Structure formats: C-alpha cells, structure tokens
PDB file of C-alpha atoms in Angstrom:
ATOM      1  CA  UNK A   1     -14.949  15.464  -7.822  1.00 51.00           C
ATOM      2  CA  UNK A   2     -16.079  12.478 -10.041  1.00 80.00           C
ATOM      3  CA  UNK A   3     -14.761   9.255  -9.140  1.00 92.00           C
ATOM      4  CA  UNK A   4     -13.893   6.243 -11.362  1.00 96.00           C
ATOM      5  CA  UNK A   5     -17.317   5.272 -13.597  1.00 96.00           C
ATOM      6  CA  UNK A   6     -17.727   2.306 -15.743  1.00 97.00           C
ATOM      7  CA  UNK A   7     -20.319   1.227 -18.086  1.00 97.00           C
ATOM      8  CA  UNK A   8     -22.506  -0.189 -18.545  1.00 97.00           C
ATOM      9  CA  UNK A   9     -23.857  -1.007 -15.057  1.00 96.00           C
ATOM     10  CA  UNK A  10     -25.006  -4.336 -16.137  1.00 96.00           C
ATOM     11  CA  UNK A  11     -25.134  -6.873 -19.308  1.00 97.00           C
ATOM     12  CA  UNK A  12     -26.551 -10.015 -20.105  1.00 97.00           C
ATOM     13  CA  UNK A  13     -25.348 -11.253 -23.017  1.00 97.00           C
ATOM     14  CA  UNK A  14     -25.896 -14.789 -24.437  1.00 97.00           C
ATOM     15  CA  UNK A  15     -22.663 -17.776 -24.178  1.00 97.00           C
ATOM     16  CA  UNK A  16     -20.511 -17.126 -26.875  1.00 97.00           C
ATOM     17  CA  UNK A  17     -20.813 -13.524 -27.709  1.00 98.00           C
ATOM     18  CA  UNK A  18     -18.079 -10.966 -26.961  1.00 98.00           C
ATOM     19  CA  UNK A  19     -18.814  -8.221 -24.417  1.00 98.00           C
ATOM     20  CA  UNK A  20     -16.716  -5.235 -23.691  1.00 98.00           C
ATOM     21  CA  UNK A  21     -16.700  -3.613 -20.397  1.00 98.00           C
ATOM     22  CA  UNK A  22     -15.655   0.318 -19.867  1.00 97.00           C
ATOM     23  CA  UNK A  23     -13.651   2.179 -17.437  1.00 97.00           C
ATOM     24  CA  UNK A  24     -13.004   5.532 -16.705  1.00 96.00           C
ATOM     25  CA  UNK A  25     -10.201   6.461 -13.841  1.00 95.00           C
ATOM     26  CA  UNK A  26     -10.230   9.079 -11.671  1.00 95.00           C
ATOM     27  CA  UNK A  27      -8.675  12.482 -14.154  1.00 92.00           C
ATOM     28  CA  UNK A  28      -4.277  11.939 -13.477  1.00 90.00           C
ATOM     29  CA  UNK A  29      -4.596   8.522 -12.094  1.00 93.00           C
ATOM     30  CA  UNK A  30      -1.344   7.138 -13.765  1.00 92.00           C
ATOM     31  CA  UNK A  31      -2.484   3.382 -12.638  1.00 94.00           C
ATOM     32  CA  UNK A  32      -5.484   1.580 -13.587  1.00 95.00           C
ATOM     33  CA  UNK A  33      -6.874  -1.814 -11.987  1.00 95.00           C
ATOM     34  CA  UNK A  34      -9.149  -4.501 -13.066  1.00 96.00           C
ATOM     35  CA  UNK A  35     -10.580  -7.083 -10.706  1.00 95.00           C
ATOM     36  CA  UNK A  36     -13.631  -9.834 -11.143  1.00 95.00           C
ATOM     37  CA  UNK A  37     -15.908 -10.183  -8.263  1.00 92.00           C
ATOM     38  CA  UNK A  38     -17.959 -13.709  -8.555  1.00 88.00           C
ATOM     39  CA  UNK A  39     -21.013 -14.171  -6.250  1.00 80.00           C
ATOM     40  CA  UNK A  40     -20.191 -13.479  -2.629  1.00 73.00           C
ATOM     41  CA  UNK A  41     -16.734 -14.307  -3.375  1.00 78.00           C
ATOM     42  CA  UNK A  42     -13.477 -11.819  -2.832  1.00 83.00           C
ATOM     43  CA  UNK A  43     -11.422  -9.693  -5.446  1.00 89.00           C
ATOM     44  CA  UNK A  44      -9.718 -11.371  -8.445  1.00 90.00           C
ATOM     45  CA  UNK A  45      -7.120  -9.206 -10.070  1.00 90.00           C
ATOM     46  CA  UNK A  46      -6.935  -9.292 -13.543  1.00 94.00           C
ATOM     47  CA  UNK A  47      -5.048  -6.384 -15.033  1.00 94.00           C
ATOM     48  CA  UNK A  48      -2.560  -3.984 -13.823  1.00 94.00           C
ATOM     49  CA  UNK A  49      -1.516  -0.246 -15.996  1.00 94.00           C
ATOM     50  CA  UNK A  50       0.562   1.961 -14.873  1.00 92.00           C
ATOM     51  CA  UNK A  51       1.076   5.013 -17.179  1.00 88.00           C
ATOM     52  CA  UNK A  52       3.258   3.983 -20.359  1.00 86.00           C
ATOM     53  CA  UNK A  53       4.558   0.857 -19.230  1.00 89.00           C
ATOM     54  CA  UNK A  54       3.515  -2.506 -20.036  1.00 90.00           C
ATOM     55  CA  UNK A  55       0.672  -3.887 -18.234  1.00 92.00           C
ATOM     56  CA  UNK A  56       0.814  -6.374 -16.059  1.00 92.00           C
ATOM     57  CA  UNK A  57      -1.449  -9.629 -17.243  1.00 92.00           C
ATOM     58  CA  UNK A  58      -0.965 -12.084 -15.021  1.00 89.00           C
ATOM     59  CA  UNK A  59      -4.114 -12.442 -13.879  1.00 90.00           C
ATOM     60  CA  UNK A  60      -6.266 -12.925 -16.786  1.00 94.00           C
ATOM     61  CA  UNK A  61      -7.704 -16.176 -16.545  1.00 93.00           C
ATOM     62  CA  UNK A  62      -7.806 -17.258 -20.436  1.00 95.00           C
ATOM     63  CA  UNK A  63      -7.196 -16.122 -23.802  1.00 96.00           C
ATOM     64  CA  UNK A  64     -10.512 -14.807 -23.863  1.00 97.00           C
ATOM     65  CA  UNK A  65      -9.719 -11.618 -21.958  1.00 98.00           C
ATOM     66  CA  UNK A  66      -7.776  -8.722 -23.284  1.00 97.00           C
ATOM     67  CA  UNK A  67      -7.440  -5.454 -21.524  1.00 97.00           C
ATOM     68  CA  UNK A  68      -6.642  -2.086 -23.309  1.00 95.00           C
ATOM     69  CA  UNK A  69      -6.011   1.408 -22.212  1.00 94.00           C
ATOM     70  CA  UNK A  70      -6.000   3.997 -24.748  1.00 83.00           C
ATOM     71  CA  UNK A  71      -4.275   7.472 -24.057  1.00 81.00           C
ATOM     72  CA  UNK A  72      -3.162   6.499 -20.684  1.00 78.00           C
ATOM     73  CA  UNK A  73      -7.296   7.386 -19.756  1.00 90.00           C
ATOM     74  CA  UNK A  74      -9.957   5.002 -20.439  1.00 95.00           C
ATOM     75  CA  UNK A  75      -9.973   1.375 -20.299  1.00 97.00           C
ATOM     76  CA  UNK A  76     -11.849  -2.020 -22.235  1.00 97.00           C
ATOM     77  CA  UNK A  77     -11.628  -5.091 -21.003  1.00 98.00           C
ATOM     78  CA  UNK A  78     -13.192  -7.460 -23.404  1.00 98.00           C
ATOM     79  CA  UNK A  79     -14.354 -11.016 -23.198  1.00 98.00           C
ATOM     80  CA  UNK A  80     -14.008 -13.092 -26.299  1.00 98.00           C
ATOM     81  CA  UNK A  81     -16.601 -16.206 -26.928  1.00 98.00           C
ATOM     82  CA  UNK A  82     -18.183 -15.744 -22.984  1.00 98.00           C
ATOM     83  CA  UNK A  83     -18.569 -18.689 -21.002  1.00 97.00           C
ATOM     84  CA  UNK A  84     -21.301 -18.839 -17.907  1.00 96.00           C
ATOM     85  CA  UNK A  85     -18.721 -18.959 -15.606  1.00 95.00           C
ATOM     86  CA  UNK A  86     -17.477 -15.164 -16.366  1.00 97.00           C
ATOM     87  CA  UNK A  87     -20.635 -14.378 -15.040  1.00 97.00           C
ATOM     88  CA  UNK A  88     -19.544 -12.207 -12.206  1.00 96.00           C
ATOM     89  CA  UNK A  89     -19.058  -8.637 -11.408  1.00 95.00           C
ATOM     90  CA  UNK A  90     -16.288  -6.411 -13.286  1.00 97.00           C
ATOM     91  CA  UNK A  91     -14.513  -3.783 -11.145  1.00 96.00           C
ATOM     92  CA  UNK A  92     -12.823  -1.070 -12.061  1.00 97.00           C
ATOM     93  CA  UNK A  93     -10.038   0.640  -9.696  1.00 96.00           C
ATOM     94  CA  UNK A  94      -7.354   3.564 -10.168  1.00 95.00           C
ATOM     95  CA  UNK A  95      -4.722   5.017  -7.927  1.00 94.00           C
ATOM     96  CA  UNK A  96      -2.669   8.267  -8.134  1.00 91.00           C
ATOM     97  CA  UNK A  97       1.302   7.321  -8.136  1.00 83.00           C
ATOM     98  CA  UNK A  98       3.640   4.921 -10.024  1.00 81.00           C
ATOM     99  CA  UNK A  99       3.423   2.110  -6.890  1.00 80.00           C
ATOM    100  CA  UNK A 100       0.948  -0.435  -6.559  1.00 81.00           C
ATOM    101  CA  UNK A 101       0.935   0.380  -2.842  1.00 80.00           C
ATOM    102  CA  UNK A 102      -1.362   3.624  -3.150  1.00 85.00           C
ATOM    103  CA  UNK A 103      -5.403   3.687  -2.245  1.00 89.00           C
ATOM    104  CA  UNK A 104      -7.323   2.190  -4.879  1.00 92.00           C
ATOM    105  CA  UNK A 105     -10.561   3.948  -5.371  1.00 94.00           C
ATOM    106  CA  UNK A 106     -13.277   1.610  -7.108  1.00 95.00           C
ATOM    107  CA  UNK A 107     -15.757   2.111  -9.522  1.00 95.00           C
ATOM    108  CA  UNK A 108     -19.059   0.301  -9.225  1.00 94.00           C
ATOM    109  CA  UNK A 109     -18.682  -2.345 -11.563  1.00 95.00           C
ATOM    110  CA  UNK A 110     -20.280  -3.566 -14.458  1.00 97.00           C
ATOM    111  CA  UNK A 111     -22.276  -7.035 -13.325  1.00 96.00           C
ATOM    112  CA  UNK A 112     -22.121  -9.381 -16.324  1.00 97.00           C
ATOM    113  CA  UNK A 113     -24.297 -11.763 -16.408  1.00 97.00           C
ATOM    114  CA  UNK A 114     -24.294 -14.639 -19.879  1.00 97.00           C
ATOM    115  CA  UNK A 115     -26.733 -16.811 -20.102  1.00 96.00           C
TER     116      UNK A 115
ATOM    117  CA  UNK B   1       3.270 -16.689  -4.938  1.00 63.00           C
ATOM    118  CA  UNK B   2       1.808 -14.806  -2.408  1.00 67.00           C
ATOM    119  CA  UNK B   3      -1.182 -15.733  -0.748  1.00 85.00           C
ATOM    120  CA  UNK B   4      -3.626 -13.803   1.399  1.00 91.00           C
ATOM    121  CA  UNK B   5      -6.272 -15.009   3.614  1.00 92.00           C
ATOM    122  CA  UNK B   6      -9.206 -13.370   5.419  1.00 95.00           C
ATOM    123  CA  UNK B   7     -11.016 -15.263   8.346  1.00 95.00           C
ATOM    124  CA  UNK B   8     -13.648 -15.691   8.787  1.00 96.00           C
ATOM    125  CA  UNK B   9     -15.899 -15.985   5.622  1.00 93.00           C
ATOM    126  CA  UNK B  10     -18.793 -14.933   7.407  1.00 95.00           C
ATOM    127  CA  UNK B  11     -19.732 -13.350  10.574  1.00 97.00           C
ATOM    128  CA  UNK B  12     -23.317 -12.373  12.306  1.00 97.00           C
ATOM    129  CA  UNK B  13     -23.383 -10.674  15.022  1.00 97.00           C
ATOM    130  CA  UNK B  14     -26.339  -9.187  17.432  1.00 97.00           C
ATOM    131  CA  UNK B  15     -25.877  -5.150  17.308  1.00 97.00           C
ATOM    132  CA  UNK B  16     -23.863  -4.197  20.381  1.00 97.00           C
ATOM    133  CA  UNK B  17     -21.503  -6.734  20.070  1.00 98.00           C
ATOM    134  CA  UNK B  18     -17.711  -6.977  18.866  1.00 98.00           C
ATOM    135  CA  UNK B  19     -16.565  -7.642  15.626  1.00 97.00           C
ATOM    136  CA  UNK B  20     -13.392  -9.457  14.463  1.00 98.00           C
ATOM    137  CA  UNK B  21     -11.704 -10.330  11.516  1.00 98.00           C
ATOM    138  CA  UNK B  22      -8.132 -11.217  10.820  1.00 98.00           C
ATOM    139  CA  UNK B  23      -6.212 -11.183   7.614  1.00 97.00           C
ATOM    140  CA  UNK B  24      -2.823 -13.428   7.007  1.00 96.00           C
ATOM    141  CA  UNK B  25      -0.054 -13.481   4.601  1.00 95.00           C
ATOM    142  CA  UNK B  26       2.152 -15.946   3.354  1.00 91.00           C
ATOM    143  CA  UNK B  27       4.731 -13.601   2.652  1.00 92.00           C
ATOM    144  CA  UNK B  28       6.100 -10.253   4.929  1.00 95.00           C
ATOM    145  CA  UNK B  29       3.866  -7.147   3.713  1.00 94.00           C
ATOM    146  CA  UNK B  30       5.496  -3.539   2.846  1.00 93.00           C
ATOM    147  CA  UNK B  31       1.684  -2.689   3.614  1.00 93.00           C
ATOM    148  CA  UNK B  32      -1.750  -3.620   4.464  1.00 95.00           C
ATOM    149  CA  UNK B  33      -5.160  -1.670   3.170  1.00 94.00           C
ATOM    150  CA  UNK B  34      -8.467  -2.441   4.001  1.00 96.00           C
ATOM    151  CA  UNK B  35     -11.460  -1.779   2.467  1.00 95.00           C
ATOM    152  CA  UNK B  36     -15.197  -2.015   2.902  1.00 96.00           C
ATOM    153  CA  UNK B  37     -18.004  -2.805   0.161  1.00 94.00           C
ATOM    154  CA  UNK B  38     -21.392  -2.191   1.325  1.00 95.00           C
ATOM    155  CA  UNK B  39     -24.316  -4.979   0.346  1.00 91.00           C
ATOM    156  CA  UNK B  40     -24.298  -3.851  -3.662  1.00 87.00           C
ATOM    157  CA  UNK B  41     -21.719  -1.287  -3.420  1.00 90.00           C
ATOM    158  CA  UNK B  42     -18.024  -1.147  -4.145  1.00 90.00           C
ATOM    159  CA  UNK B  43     -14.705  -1.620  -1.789  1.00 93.00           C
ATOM    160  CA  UNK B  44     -14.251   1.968  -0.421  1.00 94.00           C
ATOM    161  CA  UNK B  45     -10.827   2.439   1.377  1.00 93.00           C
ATOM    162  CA  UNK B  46     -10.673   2.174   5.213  1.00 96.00           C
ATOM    163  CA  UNK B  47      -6.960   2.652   6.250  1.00 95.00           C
ATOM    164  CA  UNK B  48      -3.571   1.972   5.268  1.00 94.00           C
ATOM    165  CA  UNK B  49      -1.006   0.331   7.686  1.00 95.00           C
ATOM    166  CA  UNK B  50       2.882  -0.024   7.142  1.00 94.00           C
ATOM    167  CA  UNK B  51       4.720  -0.375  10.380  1.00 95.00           C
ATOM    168  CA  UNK B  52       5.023  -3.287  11.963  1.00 97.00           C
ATOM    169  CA  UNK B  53       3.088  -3.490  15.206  1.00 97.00           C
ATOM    170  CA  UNK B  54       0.942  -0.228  14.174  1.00 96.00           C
ATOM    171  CA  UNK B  55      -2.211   0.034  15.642  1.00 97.00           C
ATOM    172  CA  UNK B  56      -4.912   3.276  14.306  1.00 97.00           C
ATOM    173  CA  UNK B  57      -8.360   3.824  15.263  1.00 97.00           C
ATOM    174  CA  UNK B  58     -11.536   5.245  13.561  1.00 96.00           C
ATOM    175  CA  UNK B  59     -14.126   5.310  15.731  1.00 96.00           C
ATOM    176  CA  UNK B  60     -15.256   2.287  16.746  1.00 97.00           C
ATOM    177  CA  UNK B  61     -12.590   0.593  14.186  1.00 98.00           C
ATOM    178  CA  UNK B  62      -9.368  -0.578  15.208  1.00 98.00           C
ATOM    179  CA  UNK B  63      -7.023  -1.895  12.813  1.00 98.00           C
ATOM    180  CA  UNK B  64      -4.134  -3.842  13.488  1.00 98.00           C
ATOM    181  CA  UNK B  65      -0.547  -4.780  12.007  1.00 97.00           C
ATOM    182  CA  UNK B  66       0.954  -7.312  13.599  1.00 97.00           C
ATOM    183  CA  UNK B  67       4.772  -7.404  14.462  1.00 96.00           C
ATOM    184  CA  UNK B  68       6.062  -9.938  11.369  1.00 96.00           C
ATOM    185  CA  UNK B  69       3.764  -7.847   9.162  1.00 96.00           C
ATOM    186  CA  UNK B  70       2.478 -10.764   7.588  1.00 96.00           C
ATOM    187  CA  UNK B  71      -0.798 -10.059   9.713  1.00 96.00           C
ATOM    188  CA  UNK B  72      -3.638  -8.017  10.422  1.00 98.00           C
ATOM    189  CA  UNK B  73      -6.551  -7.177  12.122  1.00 98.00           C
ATOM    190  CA  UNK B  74     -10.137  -5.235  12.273  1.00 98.00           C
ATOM    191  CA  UNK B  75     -11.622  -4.980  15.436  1.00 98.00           C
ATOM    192  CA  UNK B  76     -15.083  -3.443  15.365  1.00 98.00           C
ATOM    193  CA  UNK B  77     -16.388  -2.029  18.960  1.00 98.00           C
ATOM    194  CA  UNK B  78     -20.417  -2.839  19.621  1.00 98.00           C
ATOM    195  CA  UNK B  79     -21.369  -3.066  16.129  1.00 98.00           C
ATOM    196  CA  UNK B  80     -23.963  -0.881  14.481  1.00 97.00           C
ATOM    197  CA  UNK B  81     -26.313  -2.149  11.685  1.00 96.00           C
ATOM    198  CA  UNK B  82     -24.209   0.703   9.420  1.00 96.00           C
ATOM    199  CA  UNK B  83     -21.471  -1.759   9.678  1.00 97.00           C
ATOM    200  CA  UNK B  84     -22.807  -4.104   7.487  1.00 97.00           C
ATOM    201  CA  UNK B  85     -21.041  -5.551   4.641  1.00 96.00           C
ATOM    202  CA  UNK B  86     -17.597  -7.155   3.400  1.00 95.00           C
ATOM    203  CA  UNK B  87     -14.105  -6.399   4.652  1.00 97.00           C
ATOM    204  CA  UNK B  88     -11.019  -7.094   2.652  1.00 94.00           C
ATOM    205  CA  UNK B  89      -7.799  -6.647   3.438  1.00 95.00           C
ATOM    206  CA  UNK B  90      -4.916  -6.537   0.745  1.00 93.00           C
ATOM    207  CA  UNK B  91      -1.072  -6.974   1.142  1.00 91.00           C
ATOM    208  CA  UNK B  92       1.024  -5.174  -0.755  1.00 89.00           C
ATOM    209  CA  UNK B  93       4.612  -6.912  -1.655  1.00 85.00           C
ATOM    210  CA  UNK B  94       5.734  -6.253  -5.017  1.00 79.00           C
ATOM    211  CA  UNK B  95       2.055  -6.147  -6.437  1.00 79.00           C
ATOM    212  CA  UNK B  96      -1.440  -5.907  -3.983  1.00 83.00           C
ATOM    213  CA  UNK B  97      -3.283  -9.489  -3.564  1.00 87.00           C
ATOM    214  CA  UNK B  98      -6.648  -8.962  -1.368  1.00 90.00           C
ATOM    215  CA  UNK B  99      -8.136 -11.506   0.705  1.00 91.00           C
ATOM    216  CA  UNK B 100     -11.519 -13.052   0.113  1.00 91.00           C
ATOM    217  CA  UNK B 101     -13.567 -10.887   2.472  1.00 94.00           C
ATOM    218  CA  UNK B 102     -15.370 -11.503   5.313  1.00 96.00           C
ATOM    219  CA  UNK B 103     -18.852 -10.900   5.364  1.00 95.00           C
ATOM    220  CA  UNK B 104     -20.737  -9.280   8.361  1.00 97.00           C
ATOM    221  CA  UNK B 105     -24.240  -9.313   9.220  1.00 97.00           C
ATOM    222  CA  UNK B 106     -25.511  -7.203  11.901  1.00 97.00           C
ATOM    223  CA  UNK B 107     -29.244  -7.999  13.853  1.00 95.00           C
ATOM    224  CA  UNK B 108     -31.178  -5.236  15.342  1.00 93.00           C
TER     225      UNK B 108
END
C-alpha cells in the first residue's frame, strides 16, 4: 500500500521567504510526526498530532514554525521569514494508534535548502 | 527532560567484521525502537523492545534491552556492505526522543 509521501522532494528558497512543506500519512494513521534532520546529524522532533487533540509543540524551535493538520489527514509545516540555518531535511512520520509508542513509518523528506 | 544518547557517532568497519552500537537514556524507557536510514533514504523501523533484559534477533542483528531499561544495544554479526547507513534508537517515556545516530561505513 502507499506509504507516507511529502512534497516537494526538495526547495531552495532564498533567506527570508516563507516555505511550506507537505505531508501525507499513511490512510487511518490517527498520529502524525514531524522531525528536522540537519546534515549528518540525528532526528529533531518538532510536532506531535494525534487525531483531534491538541498537538503537541514543544519542539518547534521559533516562532517561525507553525504546523497544521487539516481533517485529521494531511499536514503543512510552514517556515515564516527562513533563516540559513533551517536548511536541513524535513521528515514526515505517522503511526497507527493513540500512543506515541507505536512504529513510526517515515516519509522521505522534503530537503530544504535557503540560500 | 529526557535525554537519549547513541555511541558512537561514527563507525567503519572492514566487511566481515562486528558491529556495535549502544544507545542510553537518562530516564527508565516503557520502550526502545530502532530504526535504520540508508545513505539518502529515510529511518525504516528495525524492532521494537519493551522488556527489560529482552534480547531478539534478525539475522545477523541482535538487539538488546538492558535490565534498568534505560539501555540498549545493536550488535551486527560480520557486517555486509548492505548494512550501510545510520542507526537510531528512540526511547519512548511519555513521548519518543531518538538518539543522534550512529553512522556505519562498511569496506569491501
């Protein structure tokens, strides 16, 4: 079956514009992830939604970053006024369930570069 | 908050030989997943482990949870150039925090 997708595969946009980043889960997974991947470096989580509930922001790093998931389905994350240090890869992840503790499956990512 | 950490960063290791990397929590785990991203891929999951002192195999793979739960292993048996790539392990207690990988390089 299809697995989580996300668009577009890559964008360069110049410092100070806003990008928006798409993701669409795996069809009934309730949860919905977003991580940033820098150069060689490991996962940063950003976003957390679980069905109806609230999501869980903790990890955006500034302002600039809002996350929204319309229809319990697809997800944006957008970057306000980017900066060359959000340069990094954008991952996408779902799970089936209401706990964080299920499998993650990954989509393969939107690589952002601003110059 | 709680922390994970994955060592080491990097690894290379001549094909044939064994394969290590260890993952540590600040905090006891409910769980421990680990994943592998190939060289311009995405994490794909490996295995789940949630009793303490569980051991499982895949192959060559053998993945460890230690007796505190607040560690973990991946033991890879004479490596194979298909094992190429990062390994991250993430905790799960109350919300999932991965480690920072550890990359492996495999010579022919």
């Amino acid at each position: 079956g299809a697995g989580v997708s996300q668009s577009p595969s890559n964008k360069v946009t110049e410092k100070g514009k806003d990008v928006e980043l798409r993701c669409d889960p795996i069809s009934g997974h309730t949860a919905l992830y977003w991580y940033r991947q820098s150069l060689g470096q490991g996962l940063e989580f950003l976003i957390y939604f679980q069905g109806n509930s609230a999501p869980d922001k903790s990890g955006l790093p500034s302002d600039r970053f809002s996350a929204e998931r319309t229809g319990g389905s697809v997800s944006t994350l957008t970057i306000q006024r980017t900066q060359q240090e959000d340069s990094a890869v954008y991952l996408c992840a779902s799970s089936h369930g209401t706990s964080r503790q299920e499998t993650q499956y990954f989509g393969p990512g939107t690589r952002l570069l601003v110059l | 908050g709680q922390q994970v950490m994955q060592i080491p960063q990097y690894q290379h290791v001549q094909e044939g030989e064994d394969f290590t990397t260890y993952c540590n929590s600040s905090t006891t785990l409910s769980n421990i997943q680990w994943y592998k991203q190939r060289p311009g891929g995405h994490p794909v999951f490996l295995i789940q482990l949630v009793k303490s002192g569980e051991v499982k195999k895949q192959k060559r793979l053998t993945f460890q949870f230690g007796e505190a739960k607040k560690n973990s292993s991946l033991h890879i048996t004479a490596t194979q150039t298909t094992d190429v790539g990062t390994y991250f392990c993430g905790g799960f207690n109350n919300d999932m925090r991965f480690g920072a990988g550890t990359r492996l390089t495999v010579k022919p």
